[in-house]
Coordinates of C-alpha atoms in Angstrom, one line a residue:
Chain A
X1 CA 72.5 59.3 46.2
X2 CA 69.0 57.5 47.6
X3 CA 65.8 59.2 46.4
X4 CA 64.7 61.3 49.4
X5 CA 60.4 61.4 50.3
X6 CA 58.2 63.0 53.3
X7 CA 55.2 61.8 54.4
X8 CA 53.3 64.0 56.8
X9 CA 50.8 61.9 58.5
X10 CA 47.1 63.4 59.7
X11 CA 46.7 59.7 61.0
X12 CA 47.5 57.8 63.3
X13 CA 48.5 60.5 65.5
X14 CA 48.1 61.6 69.3
X15 CA 46.5 64.3 70.9
X16 CA 47.4 66.1 74.1
X17 CA 45.7 63.7 76.1
X18 CA 47.5 60.8 74.1
X19 CA 44.1 59.4 72.3
X20 CA 44.6 58.4 68.8
X21 CA 43.2 61.1 66.5
X22 CA 42.9 62.2 62.9
X23 CA 44.2 66.2 62.5
X24 CA 42.6 68.3 60.2
X25 CA 44.7 69.0 57.2
X26 CA 46.4 72.6 57.0
X27 CA 46.8 74.7 54.3
X28 CA 50.0 76.1 55.5
X29 CA 51.7 72.7 56.1
X30 CA 51.2 71.8 52.8
X31 CA 52.8 75.0 51.6
X32 CA 55.6 75.4 53.7
X33 CA 56.5 71.8 53.6
X34 CA 56.7 71.8 49.7
X35 CA 58.8 74.7 49.3
X36 CA 61.2 73.1 52.0
X37 CA 61.4 70.4 50.3
X38 CA 61.6 71.7 46.7
X39 CA 64.7 73.7 48.1
X40 CA 66.4 70.4 49.3
X41 CA 65.9 68.1 46.6
X42 CA 63.3 65.9 47.8
X43 CA 61.4 63.5 45.2
X44 CA 57.8 63.6 46.6
X45 CA 55.9 64.8 49.7
X46 CA 52.7 62.8 50.6
X47 CA 50.3 64.3 52.7
X48 CA 48.2 61.5 54.4
X49 CA 45.0 61.9 55.5
X50 CA 42.0 59.2 55.7
X51 CA 39.4 62.1 55.1
X52 CA 38.3 62.4 51.8
X53 CA 36.8 65.8 52.2
X54 CA 40.2 67.2 53.0
X55 CA 42.0 65.3 50.2
X56 CA 39.5 67.2 47.7
X57 CA 40.1 70.6 49.8
X58 CA 43.9 70.3 49.2
X59 CA 43.3 69.1 45.4
X60 CA 41.6 72.1 45.1
X61 CA 44.3 74.6 46.6
X62 CA 46.9 72.9 44.3
X63 CA 45.1 73.3 41.6
X64 CA 44.6 77.1 42.6
X65 CA 48.6 77.3 42.3
X66 CA 49.2 75.1 39.3
X67 CA 46.8 76.0 36.8
X68 CA 44.4 78.4 38.7
X69 CA 45.3 81.8 39.0
X70 CA 48.2 81.4 41.4
X71 CA 50.3 79.7 38.5
X72 CA 50.9 83.2 37.2
X73 CA 50.9 85.0 40.2
X74 CA 53.5 83.0 42.0
X75 CA 55.4 80.3 39.9
X76 CA 57.9 79.0 42.5
X77 CA 54.8 78.1 44.5
X78 CA 53.7 75.8 41.7
X79 CA 57.2 74.4 41.3
X80 CA 56.9 73.5 45.2
X81 CA 53.0 72.1 44.9
X82 CA 54.1 69.9 41.7
X83 CA 55.9 67.7 44.8
X84 CA 52.6 67.1 46.7
X85 CA 50.7 63.6 46.6
X86 CA 47.6 63.1 48.6
X87 CA 47.1 59.5 49.8
X88 CA 44.8 57.9 52.6
X89 CA 47.9 56.5 54.5
X90 CA 51.6 55.6 54.8
X91 CA 50.9 52.2 53.3
X92 CA 49.8 53.9 49.9
X93 CA 52.8 56.3 50.1
X94 CA 55.1 53.2 50.4
X95 CA 53.5 51.5 47.4
X96 CA 53.9 54.7 45.3
X97 CA 57.7 55.0 46.0
X98 CA 57.7 51.5 45.0
X99 CA 56.3 51.9 41.7
X100 CA 58.6 55.4 41.1
X101 CA 61.6 53.7 42.0
X102 CA 61.3 50.2 41.8
X103 CA 61.9 49.2 45.7
X104 CA 60.4 49.9 48.9
X105 CA 61.7 52.7 50.9
X106 CA 63.6 52.9 53.9
X107 CA 61.1 54.1 56.6
X108 CA 62.5 56.4 59.5
X109 CA 59.8 58.0 62.0
X110 CA 60.7 61.0 63.9
X111 CA 59.7 61.9 67.2
X112 CA 60.3 64.7 70.0
X113 CA 60.8 61.7 72.4
X114 CA 64.3 60.4 73.0
X115 CA 65.3 56.8 73.5
X116 CA 68.0 54.7 72.9
X117 CA 68.8 53.4 69.1
X118 CA 68.0 56.3 67.9
X119 CA 69.4 57.0 64.3
X120 CA 71.4 60.1 64.3
X121 CA 71.1 63.0 61.7
X122 CA 74.7 61.8 60.7
X123 CA 74.0 58.6 60.1
X124 CA 70.8 59.5 58.2
X125 CA 73.0 62.0 56.0
X126 CA 75.4 59.2 54.9
X127 CA 72.5 56.7 54.2
X128 CA 71.0 59.5 52.1
X129 CA 74.2 60.7 50.3
X130 CA 75.0 56.8 49.6
X131 CA 73.7 54.6 46.5
X132 CA 70.7 52.6 47.8
X133 CA 67.1 52.3 48.2
X134 CA 64.7 55.6 48.6
X135 CA 64.3 56.9 51.9
X136 CA 61.2 58.1 53.4
X137 CA 60.9 60.4 56.4
X138 CA 57.9 60.5 58.3
X139 CA 56.7 63.2 59.9
X140 CA 53.2 63.3 62.6
X141 CA 51.1 66.3 63.2
X142 CA 49.0 66.9 66.5
X143 CA 51.2 65.3 69.0
X144 CA 53.3 62.8 67.2
X145 CA 52.9 59.7 65.6
X146 CA 51.8 56.7 67.7
X147 CA 54.1 54.1 68.9
X148 CA 52.2 51.4 66.8
X149 CA 53.1 53.7 63.7
X150 CA 56.8 54.3 65.0
X151 CA 57.0 50.3 65.7
X152 CA 56.4 49.5 61.9
X153 CA 59.4 52.0 60.9
X154 CA 62.6 50.6 60.0
X155 CA 64.2 53.4 62.3
X156 CA 63.6 56.5 64.4
X157 CA 65.2 59.6 64.2
X158 CA 67.0 61.6 67.1
X159 CA 64.8 64.4 68.1
X160 CA 65.9 67.9 67.6
X161 CA 67.1 69.4 70.7
X162 CA 67.2 73.0 71.5
X163 CA 69.2 74.8 73.9
X164 CA 67.2 74.4 77.3
X165 CA 64.0 71.9 78.2
X166 CA 61.4 73.7 75.6
X167 CA 60.7 70.8 73.2
X168 CA 57.6 72.4 71.2
X169 CA 58.9 72.7 67.5
X170 CA 56.3 73.2 64.6
X171 CA 56.5 70.2 62.4
X172 CA 57.0 72.5 59.5
X173 CA 60.2 73.7 61.7
X174 CA 61.6 70.2 62.1
X175 CA 61.1 69.4 58.7
X176 CA 63.1 71.9 57.7
X177 CA 66.1 71.5 60.5
X178 CA 66.1 68.1 59.5
X179 CA 66.4 68.6 55.7
X180 CA 69.2 71.1 56.1
X181 CA 71.4 68.9 58.5
X182 CA 70.7 66.0 56.1
X183 CA 72.2 68.2 53.1
X184 CA 74.3 70.5 54.7
X185 CA 76.2 68.5 57.5
X186 CA 76.6 67.6 61.0
Chain B
X1 CA 76.9 84.4 75.8
X2 CA 75.6 86.9 73.8
X3 CA 72.0 87.3 73.8
X4 CA 69.9 86.7 70.8
X5 CA 66.8 88.7 69.5
X6 CA 64.8 88.2 66.7
X7 CA 62.7 90.8 64.6
X8 CA 60.5 89.8 61.6
X9 CA 59.8 92.8 59.7
X10 CA 56.6 93.5 57.9
X11 CA 57.8 96.9 56.6
X12 CA 60.0 97.9 54.7
X13 CA 60.0 94.9 52.3
X14 CA 59.6 94.3 48.7
X15 CA 56.5 92.8 46.9
X16 CA 57.4 90.5 43.6
X17 CA 57.7 93.7 41.7
X18 CA 60.4 95.0 43.8
X19 CA 58.0 97.7 45.6
X20 CA 58.0 98.9 48.9
X21 CA 55.2 97.7 50.7
X22 CA 53.8 96.7 54.3
X23 CA 52.8 93.0 54.6
X24 CA 49.9 91.9 56.9
X25 CA 51.0 90.0 60.0
X26 CA 50.2 85.9 60.0
X27 CA 49.0 84.2 63.0
X28 CA 51.3 81.5 62.0
X29 CA 54.4 83.6 61.7
X30 CA 53.6 84.9 65.4
X31 CA 53.4 81.3 66.4
X32 CA 55.8 79.1 64.6
X33 CA 58.6 81.9 64.9
X34 CA 57.8 82.2 68.7
X35 CA 57.9 78.7 69.2
X36 CA 61.1 78.0 67.2
X37 CA 62.4 81.2 69.3
X38 CA 61.8 79.5 72.6
X39 CA 63.4 76.0 71.5
X40 CA 66.7 77.9 70.8
X41 CA 66.7 80.2 73.4
X42 CA 66.2 83.5 72.2
X43 CA 65.8 86.2 74.4
X44 CA 62.9 88.5 72.5
X45 CA 61.0 88.3 69.1
X46 CA 60.1 91.3 67.8
X47 CA 57.0 91.4 65.8
X48 CA 57.4 94.6 63.7
X49 CA 54.4 96.5 62.0
X50 CA 53.2 100.0 61.5
X51 CA 49.8 99.2 61.4
X52 CA 48.2 99.8 64.4
X53 CA 45.0 97.4 63.9
X54 CA 47.4 94.5 63.0
X55 CA 49.2 94.9 66.5
X56 CA 46.0 95.0 68.3
X57 CA 45.0 92.0 66.5
X58 CA 48.3 90.2 67.4
X59 CA 47.6 91.5 71.1
X60 CA 44.1 89.7 71.1
X61 CA 46.0 86.4 70.0
X62 CA 48.4 86.7 72.4
X63 CA 46.1 87.5 75.5
X64 CA 44.0 84.5 74.3
X65 CA 47.2 82.0 75.2
X66 CA 48.5 83.9 77.9
X67 CA 45.5 84.7 79.8
X68 CA 42.4 83.5 78.2
X69 CA 40.8 79.8 77.2
X70 CA 44.3 79.2 75.4
X71 CA 46.3 79.4 78.6
X72 CA 45.5 76.2 80.2
X73 CA 44.4 74.3 76.9
X74 CA 48.1 74.6 75.8
X75 CA 50.9 76.1 78.0
X76 CA 53.6 75.3 75.9
X77 CA 52.1 77.6 73.5
X78 CA 51.9 80.2 76.0
X79 CA 55.6 79.7 77.1
X80 CA 56.6 80.5 73.4
X81 CA 54.1 83.8 73.4
X82 CA 55.8 85.3 76.0
X83 CA 58.6 85.9 73.9
X84 CA 56.9 88.1 71.5
X85 CA 57.0 92.2 71.7
X86 CA 55.3 94.3 69.1
X87 CA 56.8 97.5 67.7
X88 CA 55.9 99.7 64.9
X89 CA 59.6 99.7 63.3
X90 CA 63.3 98.0 63.6
X91 CA 64.3 100.9 65.6
X92 CA 62.1 100.5 68.3
X93 CA 63.2 96.9 68.7
X94 CA 66.7 98.4 69.0
X95 CA 65.5 100.4 71.8
X96 CA 64.1 97.9 73.5
X97 CA 66.8 96.0 73.4
X98 CA 69.1 98.5 74.7
X99 CA 66.6 99.1 77.9
X100 CA 67.2 95.5 78.6
X101 CA 70.8 94.6 78.0
X102 CA 72.2 98.4 78.5
X103 CA 73.5 98.4 75.2
X104 CA 72.8 98.7 71.1
X105 CA 72.7 95.4 69.7
X106 CA 74.8 94.1 66.6
X107 CA 72.2 93.9 63.7
X108 CA 72.0 91.2 61.4
X109 CA 70.3 91.4 58.2
X110 CA 68.7 88.0 56.2
X111 CA 68.6 87.9 53.0
X112 CA 68.1 85.0 50.2
X113 CA 70.2 87.0 47.6
X114 CA 74.3 86.2 47.7
X115 CA 77.1 88.9 47.4
X116 CA 80.3 89.3 48.6
X117 CA 81.3 89.8 52.4
X118 CA 78.3 87.9 53.8
X119 CA 78.6 87.0 57.1
X120 CA 78.5 83.1 57.3
X121 CA 76.5 80.9 60.0
X122 CA 80.1 79.6 61.3
X123 CA 80.9 83.5 61.7
X124 CA 77.8 84.5 63.5
X125 CA 77.7 81.5 65.5
X126 CA 80.9 82.3 67.1
X127 CA 80.3 85.7 67.7
X128 CA 76.8 84.7 69.3
X129 CA 78.6 81.8 71.6
X130 CA 80.9 84.6 72.8
X131 CA 80.5 87.4 75.3
X132 CA 79.4 90.4 73.9
X133 CA 76.7 92.9 72.8
X134 CA 73.7 90.9 72.2
X135 CA 72.8 90.2 68.5
X136 CA 69.7 91.0 66.5
X137 CA 68.6 89.0 63.6
X138 CA 66.3 90.7 61.1
X139 CA 64.2 88.6 58.9
X140 CA 61.9 90.1 56.0
X141 CA 58.1 89.0 55.2
X142 CA 57.0 89.3 51.6
X143 CA 59.8 89.3 49.1
X144 CA 62.8 90.3 51.5
X145 CA 64.0 93.1 53.4
X146 CA 64.6 96.5 51.1
X147 CA 68.1 97.5 50.2
X148 CA 68.1 100.3 52.6
X149 CA 67.3 98.5 55.3
X150 CA 69.8 96.2 54.7
X151 CA 72.5 98.8 54.2
X152 CA 71.9 100.3 57.7
X153 CA 72.6 96.7 59.5
X154 CA 75.7 96.0 60.8
X155 CA 76.4 92.6 58.6
X156 CA 74.4 90.7 56.3
X157 CA 74.0 86.6 56.7
X158 CA 74.8 84.3 53.9
X159 CA 71.5 82.9 52.4
X160 CA 70.8 79.4 53.1
X161 CA 71.5 77.3 49.9
X162 CA 69.2 74.4 48.9
X163 CA 70.4 71.6 46.5
X164 CA 69.7 72.9 43.4
X165 CA 68.4 76.4 42.2
X166 CA 65.4 76.6 44.1
X167 CA 65.5 79.7 46.5
X168 CA 61.9 80.1 48.4
X169 CA 62.2 78.7 51.9
X170 CA 59.4 80.4 53.5
X171 CA 60.6 82.9 56.0
X172 CA 59.4 80.4 59.2
X173 CA 61.8 77.5 57.9
X174 CA 64.6 79.8 57.2
X175 CA 64.5 81.3 61.2
X176 CA 64.4 77.7 62.2
X177 CA 67.4 76.6 59.8
X178 CA 69.4 79.4 61.1
X179 CA 68.7 79.2 64.8
X180 CA 69.7 75.6 64.4
X181 CA 73.1 76.4 62.5
X182 CA 73.5 79.0 65.1
X183 CA 73.1 76.9 68.2
X184 CA 74.4 73.6 67.5
X185 CA 76.9 73.6 64.1
X186 CA 78.5 74.3 61.3

């Protein structure tokens, strides 16, 4: 099976006016997505932000659960947070994956916008289930990854459709659904 | 199709030592699950806590997004939060659903613990896709719903399995995965 990695980008992403911004790292994105990643056998979860202060903040949170009072209070959290790696940008994640596995990953962008040529979840599942280079799934915060960043990726995953027109899943929910679909079917 | 409802219980749930406790309502559980519920066509999302102060706090948050400054800033959040209803306990949710639809719901508990006789996601999907009484899915906070509460429900949904042994999904992720499975397959 191909190794599976996640990246959560805080830059470059859009805000609601389609300006390119850097979003704040939130504690919950780190925790929730780490637990989901651990559940579905993800090898590494890259939290990408160019802001050094926010990386230091996340380091402190992780240390609390890894070696601080939290490690005894909730060891399952420690196991999840061990997957988290902080890097300034997507390129740093690519370099770390290459160091881990010996090859650059196949990079799959995610977006809530549909368009022709999207990779289906079934196709992604097949790729991850077969032998091959590692796969990196890239999620955006704010109002989503910029077009320029998406254009740099190897493929774009089809959006998750709900039942009606409402199309505003939290990124935490999107990660959970995509990983469940990749690992368990459809 | 049967109407689908969610309830998130803050009592009675276990803590890590299996003591029965009341957990705090978190802002993010209200927001994230409301957005997921709106995406997957849930008719109502009951936030259940016996603590009046916490219900007042959540009311204030919802008002911010419904009629306060948040309504203009982020109208999609308003649409999601319109599904939220606060009640002291599960029985109040049952009564409200009966008022909405004319019948008491089929109540499905969720748990991370497996046991014989669990309802599969496929069976739940069939039930929700067919005509019939409304279905209420009950999720617990903390370390999960108490055995007594689960015993009162009509059925218990099979747990979401990951790839290995790790079995600590955030409740927000569990709600997203269950709704995706019910609406889209498997």
